[in-house]
mmCIF file of C-alpha atoms and ligand atoms in Angstrom:
data_model
loop_
_atom_site.group_PDB
_atom_site.id
_atom_site.type_symbol
_atom_site.label_atom_id
_atom_site.label_comp_id
_atom_site.label_asym_id
_atom_site.label_seq_id
_atom_site.Cartn_x
_atom_site.Cartn_y
_atom_site.Cartn_z
ATOM 1 C CA UNK H 1 -83.594 57.918 -73.362
ATOM 2 C CA UNK H 2 -82.344 56.725 -76.723
ATOM 3 C CA UNK H 3 -79.726 53.996 -76.348
ATOM 4 C CA UNK H 4 -77.555 52.750 -79.226
ATOM 5 C CA UNK H 5 -76.107 49.299 -78.571
ATOM 6 C CA UNK H 6 -73.472 47.694 -80.802
ATOM 7 C CA UNK H 7 -73.297 43.913 -81.032
ATOM 8 C CA UNK H 8 -76.979 43.775 -80.142
ATOM 9 C CA UNK H 9 -77.962 40.575 -81.942
ATOM 10 C CA UNK H 10 -76.891 38.219 -79.117
ATOM 11 C CA UNK H 11 -75.335 37.889 -75.664
ATOM 12 C CA UNK H 12 -74.699 41.038 -73.619
ATOM 13 C CA UNK H 13 -75.963 43.395 -76.341
ATOM 14 C CA UNK H 14 -79.289 41.621 -76.702
ATOM 15 C CA UNK H 15 -79.773 41.412 -72.917
ATOM 16 C CA UNK H 16 -78.949 45.128 -72.568
ATOM 17 C CA UNK H 17 -81.451 45.983 -75.342
ATOM 18 C CA UNK H 18 -84.167 43.952 -73.617
ATOM 19 C CA UNK H 19 -83.437 45.595 -70.261
ATOM 20 C CA UNK H 20 -83.626 49.181 -71.559
ATOM 21 C CA UNK H 21 -86.864 48.478 -73.437
ATOM 22 C CA UNK H 22 -88.316 46.906 -70.278
ATOM 23 C CA UNK H 23 -87.398 50.074 -68.391
ATOM 24 C CA UNK H 24 -89.335 52.143 -70.949
ATOM 25 C CA UNK H 25 -86.536 53.493 -73.139
ATOM 26 C CA UNK H 26 -85.836 53.493 -76.881
ATOM 27 C CA UNK H 27 -83.140 51.273 -78.349
ATOM 28 C CA UNK H 28 -81.173 51.311 -81.585
ATOM 29 C CA UNK H 29 -79.839 47.780 -81.973
ATOM 30 C CA UNK H 30 -76.769 47.632 -84.190
ATOM 31 C CA UNK H 31 -75.252 44.379 -85.468
ATOM 32 C CA UNK H 32 -74.323 42.544 -88.636
ATOM 33 C CA UNK H 33 -76.920 39.762 -88.452
ATOM 34 C CA UNK H 34 -80.173 40.986 -89.961
ATOM 35 C CA UNK H 35 -82.265 37.931 -89.129
ATOM 36 C CA UNK H 36 -81.419 38.036 -85.395
ATOM 37 C CA UNK H 37 -81.948 41.811 -85.255
ATOM 38 C CA UNK H 38 -85.355 41.544 -86.937
ATOM 39 C CA UNK H 39 -86.361 38.826 -84.492
ATOM 40 C CA UNK H 40 -85.306 41.080 -81.604
ATOM 41 C CA UNK H 41 -87.254 43.986 -83.081
ATOM 42 C CA UNK H 42 -90.352 41.799 -83.474
ATOM 43 C CA UNK H 43 -90.130 40.902 -79.786
ATOM 44 C CA UNK H 44 -89.363 44.401 -78.519
ATOM 45 C CA UNK H 45 -91.737 46.393 -80.743
ATOM 46 C CA UNK H 46 -91.523 49.886 -82.184
ATOM 47 C CA UNK H 47 -89.326 51.253 -79.415
ATOM 48 C CA UNK H 48 -86.551 49.166 -80.962
ATOM 49 C CA UNK H 49 -85.017 50.306 -84.250
ATOM 50 C CA UNK H 50 -82.316 48.297 -85.956
ATOM 51 C CA UNK H 51 -79.214 49.084 -87.983
ATOM 52 C CA UNK H 52 -77.731 46.175 -89.901
ATOM 53 C CA UNK H 53 -74.058 46.980 -90.317
ATOM 54 C CA UNK H 54 -70.539 45.984 -89.510
ATOM 55 C CA UNK H 55 -69.541 48.090 -86.505
ATOM 56 C CA UNK H 56 -66.468 49.262 -88.427
ATOM 57 C CA UNK H 57 -68.567 50.896 -91.147
ATOM 58 C CA UNK H 58 -69.210 54.188 -89.373
ATOM 59 C CA UNK H 59 -69.990 56.035 -92.652
ATOM 60 C CA UNK H 60 -72.917 53.701 -93.228
ATOM 61 C CA UNK H 61 -73.961 53.841 -89.552
ATOM 62 C CA UNK H 62 -73.995 57.669 -89.645
ATOM 63 C CA UNK H 63 -76.276 57.542 -92.695
ATOM 64 C CA UNK H 64 -78.505 54.890 -91.139
ATOM 65 C CA UNK H 65 -78.989 56.998 -87.987
ATOM 66 C CA UNK H 66 -80.146 59.908 -90.160
ATOM 67 C CA UNK H 67 -82.700 57.625 -91.780
ATOM 68 C CA UNK H 68 -84.224 56.618 -88.416
ATOM 69 C CA UNK H 69 -87.402 58.311 -87.150
ATOM 70 C CA UNK H 70 -86.621 61.800 -85.771
ATOM 71 C CA UNK H 71 -87.221 60.765 -82.163
ATOM 72 C CA UNK H 72 -84.350 58.238 -82.403
ATOM 73 C CA UNK H 73 -81.733 60.639 -83.715
ATOM 74 C CA UNK H 74 -80.506 62.212 -80.478
ATOM 75 C CA UNK H 75 -78.611 59.377 -78.895
ATOM 76 C CA UNK H 76 -78.296 59.685 -75.099
ATOM 77 C CA UNK H 77 -76.446 56.465 -74.325
ATOM 78 C CA UNK H 78 -73.913 54.641 -76.479
ATOM 79 C CA UNK H 79 -73.190 51.080 -75.367
ATOM 80 C CA UNK H 80 -69.966 50.001 -77.061
ATOM 81 C CA UNK H 81 -70.588 46.293 -76.648
ATOM 82 C CA UNK H 82 -69.385 44.811 -79.961
ATOM 83 C CA UNK H 83 -66.124 42.990 -79.469
ATOM 84 C CA UNK H 84 -64.602 39.568 -79.500
ATOM 85 C CA UNK H 85 -61.829 37.260 -78.361
ATOM 86 C CA UNK H 86 -60.209 35.007 -80.947
ATOM 87 C CA UNK H 87 -57.979 32.158 -79.901
ATOM 88 C CA UNK H 88 -56.328 31.263 -76.619
ATOM 89 C CA UNK H 89 -52.934 30.234 -77.948
ATOM 90 C CA UNK H 90 -49.763 31.622 -76.403
ATOM 91 C CA UNK H 91 -48.449 34.718 -78.192
ATOM 92 C CA UNK H 92 -45.757 32.784 -80.071
ATOM 93 C CA UNK H 93 -48.405 30.532 -81.632
ATOM 94 C CA UNK H 94 -51.248 32.994 -82.136
ATOM 95 C CA UNK H 95 -52.736 33.781 -85.524
ATOM 96 C CA UNK H 96 -51.858 37.305 -86.673
ATOM 97 C CA UNK H 97 -55.219 37.637 -88.465
ATOM 98 C CA UNK H 98 -56.964 36.976 -85.130
ATOM 99 C CA UNK H 99 -54.935 39.765 -83.555
ATOM 100 C CA UNK H 100 -55.810 42.105 -86.400
ATOM 101 C CA UNK H 101 -59.528 41.338 -86.113
ATOM 102 C CA UNK H 102 -59.542 41.925 -82.328
ATOM 103 C CA UNK H 103 -57.650 45.204 -82.682
ATOM 104 C CA UNK H 104 -59.930 46.417 -85.497
ATOM 105 C CA UNK H 105 -63.132 45.557 -83.632
ATOM 106 C CA UNK H 106 -62.360 45.991 -79.934
ATOM 107 C CA UNK H 107 -60.228 49.092 -80.389
ATOM 108 C CA UNK H 108 -60.687 50.801 -83.746
ATOM 109 C CA UNK H 109 -64.426 50.301 -84.238
ATOM 110 C CA UNK H 110 -65.133 51.244 -80.620
ATOM 111 C CA UNK H 111 -63.111 54.441 -80.977
ATOM 112 C CA UNK H 112 -64.731 55.287 -84.325
ATOM 113 C CA UNK H 113 -68.294 54.817 -83.071
ATOM 114 C CA UNK H 114 -67.512 56.937 -80.030
ATOM 115 C CA UNK H 115 -65.978 59.607 -82.268
ATOM 116 C CA UNK H 116 -69.107 59.553 -84.439
ATOM 117 C CA UNK H 117 -71.586 60.066 -81.595
ATOM 118 C CA UNK H 118 -69.686 62.269 -79.146
ATOM 119 C CA UNK H 119 -70.101 65.660 -80.897
ATOM 120 C CA UNK H 120 -73.913 65.548 -80.718
ATOM 121 C CA UNK H 121 -73.750 64.528 -77.044
ATOM 122 C CA UNK H 122 -71.400 67.418 -76.257
ATOM 123 C CA UNK H 123 -73.575 69.851 -78.234
ATOM 124 C CA UNK H 124 -76.615 68.787 -76.170
ATOM 125 C CA UNK H 125 -74.598 68.559 -72.916
ATOM 126 C CA UNK H 126 -76.149 65.156 -72.363
ATOM 127 C CA UNK H 127 -74.787 61.689 -72.856
ATOM 128 C CA UNK H 128 -73.338 58.509 -71.421
ATOM 129 C CA UNK H 129 -70.797 56.233 -73.046
ATOM 130 C CA UNK H 130 -70.762 52.704 -71.709
ATOM 131 C CA UNK H 131 -67.787 50.636 -72.812
ATOM 132 C CA UNK H 132 -67.720 46.883 -72.410
ATOM 133 C CA UNK H 133 -64.253 46.196 -71.128
ATOM 134 C CA UNK H 134 -63.183 43.025 -69.362
ATOM 135 C CA UNK H 135 -61.291 41.809 -66.340
ATOM 136 C CA UNK H 136 -58.800 40.691 -69.028
ATOM 137 C CA UNK H 137 -57.865 44.369 -69.367
ATOM 138 C CA UNK H 138 -56.526 44.332 -65.810
ATOM 139 C CA UNK H 139 -55.481 40.755 -65.032
ATOM 140 C CA UNK H 140 -53.276 38.843 -67.465
ATOM 141 C CA UNK H 141 -53.964 35.184 -68.158
ATOM 142 C CA UNK H 142 -52.255 32.668 -70.442
ATOM 143 C CA UNK H 143 -53.472 33.137 -74.014
ATOM 144 C CA UNK H 144 -55.150 36.458 -73.200
ATOM 145 C CA UNK H 145 -52.325 38.376 -74.919
ATOM 146 C CA UNK H 146 -53.900 40.698 -77.521
ATOM 147 C CA UNK H 147 -57.482 40.257 -76.303
ATOM 148 C CA UNK H 148 -56.535 41.477 -72.817
ATOM 149 C CA UNK H 149 -54.462 44.286 -74.307
ATOM 150 C CA UNK H 150 -57.430 45.522 -76.370
ATOM 151 C CA UNK H 151 -59.511 45.601 -73.191
ATOM 152 C CA UNK H 152 -56.742 47.520 -71.405
ATOM 153 C CA UNK H 153 -57.080 50.054 -74.233
ATOM 154 C CA UNK H 154 -60.830 50.223 -73.628
ATOM 155 C CA UNK H 155 -60.265 50.857 -69.914
ATOM 156 C CA UNK H 156 -57.720 53.621 -70.478
ATOM 157 C CA UNK H 157 -59.731 55.129 -73.343
ATOM 158 C CA UNK H 158 -62.720 55.312 -70.974
ATOM 159 C CA UNK H 159 -60.678 57.084 -68.292
ATOM 160 C CA UNK H 160 -59.155 59.458 -70.845
ATOM 161 C CA UNK H 161 -62.611 60.266 -72.219
ATOM 162 C CA UNK H 162 -63.582 61.253 -68.689
ATOM 163 C CA UNK H 163 -60.617 63.640 -68.660
ATOM 164 C CA UNK H 164 -62.001 65.370 -71.763
ATOM 165 C CA UNK H 165 -65.669 65.269 -70.816
ATOM 166 C CA UNK H 166 -66.041 65.810 -67.072
ATOM 167 C CA UNK H 167 -67.026 69.461 -67.604
ATOM 168 C CA UNK H 168 -69.480 68.712 -70.415
ATOM 169 C CA UNK H 169 -72.018 66.646 -68.489
ATOM 170 C CA UNK H 170 -71.089 63.487 -70.406
ATOM 171 C CA UNK H 171 -70.640 60.327 -68.373
ATOM 172 C CA UNK H 172 -68.271 57.502 -69.324
ATOM 173 C CA UNK H 173 -68.228 54.083 -67.666
ATOM 174 C CA UNK H 174 -66.144 50.982 -68.294
ATOM 175 C CA UNK H 175 -67.957 47.744 -67.413
ATOM 176 C CA UNK H 176 -65.447 44.955 -66.793
ATOM 177 C CA UNK H 177 -67.023 41.495 -66.617
ATOM 178 C CA UNK H 178 -65.219 38.300 -65.723
ATOM 179 C CA UNK H 179 -66.301 34.798 -66.683
ATOM 180 C CA UNK H 180 -69.708 35.075 -68.304
ATOM 181 C CA UNK H 181 -71.719 32.238 -69.856
ATOM 182 C CA UNK H 182 -74.895 32.340 -71.921
ATOM 183 C CA UNK H 183 -73.282 34.222 -74.791
ATOM 184 C CA UNK H 184 -71.324 33.326 -77.924
ATOM 185 C CA UNK H 185 -68.063 34.620 -76.415
ATOM 186 C CA UNK H 186 -66.275 31.267 -76.058
ATOM 187 C CA UNK H 187 -67.840 29.778 -79.184
ATOM 188 C CA UNK H 188 -66.359 32.692 -81.147
ATOM 189 C CA UNK H 189 -63.031 32.451 -79.304
ATOM 190 C CA UNK H 190 -62.770 28.751 -80.174
ATOM 191 C CA UNK H 191 -64.109 29.262 -83.718
ATOM 192 C CA UNK H 192 -67.239 27.163 -83.378
ATOM 193 C CA UNK H 193 -65.752 24.331 -81.275
ATOM 194 C CA UNK H 194 -68.686 23.672 -78.947
ATOM 195 C CA UNK H 195 -66.826 21.157 -76.802
ATOM 196 C CA UNK H 196 -64.043 23.615 -76.010
ATOM 197 C CA UNK H 197 -66.539 26.435 -75.478
ATOM 198 C CA UNK H 198 -68.724 24.423 -73.090
ATOM 199 C CA UNK H 199 -65.677 23.282 -71.128
ATOM 200 C CA UNK H 200 -65.067 26.902 -70.026
ATOM 201 C CA UNK H 201 -68.337 27.005 -68.051
ATOM 202 C CA UNK H 202 -68.520 23.345 -66.971
ATOM 203 C CA UNK H 203 -69.112 22.702 -63.265
ATOM 204 C CA UNK H 204 -69.172 26.352 -62.323
ATOM 205 C CA UNK H 205 -71.642 29.205 -62.103
ATOM 206 C CA UNK H 206 -70.499 32.020 -64.389
ATOM 207 C CA UNK H 207 -72.109 35.427 -64.761
ATOM 208 C CA UNK H 208 -74.993 35.642 -67.225
ATOM 209 C CA UNK H 209 -75.777 38.311 -69.840
ATOM 210 C CA UNK H 210 -78.727 39.451 -67.696
ATOM 211 C CA UNK H 211 -76.282 40.224 -64.862
ATOM 212 C CA UNK H 212 -74.317 42.508 -67.175
ATOM 213 C CA UNK H 213 -77.518 44.135 -68.452
ATOM 214 C CA UNK H 214 -78.571 44.773 -64.851
ATOM 215 C CA UNK H 215 -75.184 46.368 -64.103
ATOM 216 C CA UNK H 216 -75.341 48.586 -67.199
ATOM 217 C CA UNK H 217 -78.854 49.656 -66.267
ATOM 218 C CA UNK H 218 -77.752 50.488 -62.704
ATOM 219 C CA UNK H 219 -74.824 52.603 -63.930
ATOM 220 C CA UNK H 220 -77.042 54.536 -66.357
ATOM 221 C CA UNK H 221 -79.985 54.910 -63.979
ATOM 222 C CA UNK H 222 -77.953 56.583 -61.228
ATOM 223 C CA UNK H 223 -78.552 60.333 -60.882
ATOM 224 C CA UNK H 224 -76.869 62.401 -63.609
ATOM 225 C CA UNK H 225 -74.267 63.798 -61.202
ATOM 226 C CA UNK H 226 -72.930 60.293 -60.452
ATOM 227 C CA UNK H 227 -70.352 58.711 -62.761
ATOM 228 C CA UNK H 228 -69.188 55.136 -62.298
ATOM 229 C CA UNK H 229 -65.722 55.203 -63.865
ATOM 230 C CA UNK H 230 -65.105 51.458 -63.765
ATOM 231 C CA UNK H 231 -67.189 48.515 -62.660
ATOM 232 C CA UNK H 232 -65.346 45.212 -62.279
ATOM 233 C CA UNK H 233 -67.688 42.229 -61.989
ATOM 234 C CA UNK H 234 -66.797 38.600 -61.413
ATOM 235 C CA UNK H 235 -68.927 35.600 -60.633
ATOM 236 C CA UNK H 236 -68.578 34.548 -57.003
ATOM 237 C CA UNK H 237 -66.823 31.432 -58.316
ATOM 238 C CA UNK H 238 -63.920 33.433 -59.830
ATOM 239 C CA UNK H 239 -61.088 35.376 -58.179
ATOM 240 C CA UNK H 240 -57.909 37.114 -59.358
ATOM 241 C CA UNK H 241 -55.647 34.731 -57.503
ATOM 242 C CA UNK H 242 -52.935 33.264 -59.702
ATOM 243 C CA UNK H 243 -49.315 34.302 -60.042
ATOM 244 C CA UNK H 244 -47.429 31.626 -61.910
ATOM 245 C CA UNK H 245 -43.793 30.717 -61.356
ATOM 246 C CA UNK H 246 -42.072 28.486 -63.890
ATOM 247 C CA UNK H 247 -40.005 25.745 -62.243
ATOM 248 C CA UNK H 248 -37.233 23.897 -64.030
ATOM 249 C CA UNK H 249 -37.549 20.129 -63.798
ATOM 250 C CA UNK H 250 -34.388 18.530 -62.473
HETATM 251 C C1 8X3 L 301 -64.363 38.056 -70.759
HETATM 252 C C2 8X3 L 301 -63.735 37.638 -69.490
HETATM 253 O O1 8X3 L 301 -61.972 36.228 -68.347
HETATM 254 O O2 8X3 L 301 -62.978 35.315 -70.334
HETATM 255 O O3 8X3 L 301 -63.796 39.210 -71.257
HETATM 256 O O4 8X3 L 301 -61.413 37.115 -70.533
HETATM 257 S S1 8X3 L 301 -62.476 36.536 -69.713
#
């Protein structure tokens, strides 16, 4: 299989790339950071090709795919992993530029990359789109506002893709992780504030990128007639258990 993974320079994307190479497949690792991608390629060898690009630049990505060796050009699995959360302020205090960036990356770039690769999958009657959603797309939490809403888009987009593709032998799966450490997720959300980022995972056992890679591998490695529509994953230490009620102080 040839697997294209966006956001492959770190975190989930990197762990997913490592897992598919370990299982004997070919990987196209796509990300902006050239140095990290080259390091990954050095570790993974010739079965890993890299594309250095912003995930939004689908014109460049299309060209770059055509410049890859021939045996990398038919992409069997697209892992739409690139995405981010920015800020945890309540909606009335959030930064509009953060909202724009999340919408452009988590929604628009994901849709564009899917749109770019789907026709060749349909033509070959072979393909699997893996979207990295989040539990935030189902369960609201304070400060999750636009981030959670982008992940709700990803969930519904995945289900709607199924509606278009179920008779074309193309699988679509939405992977929905909960609290996951070992990635840059919180560092990005808190704009480099390590103290705030570390606080999120302090005194608990979150999921790890390898857990997500294992789940993605499982979903893809099932027989072709089996489609996992959605896979919600939380660490054992997390549960969807809060419904807040505001009380007025007397
Ligand atoms: C990551 C999970 O709960 O931090 O999408 O939003 S959460």
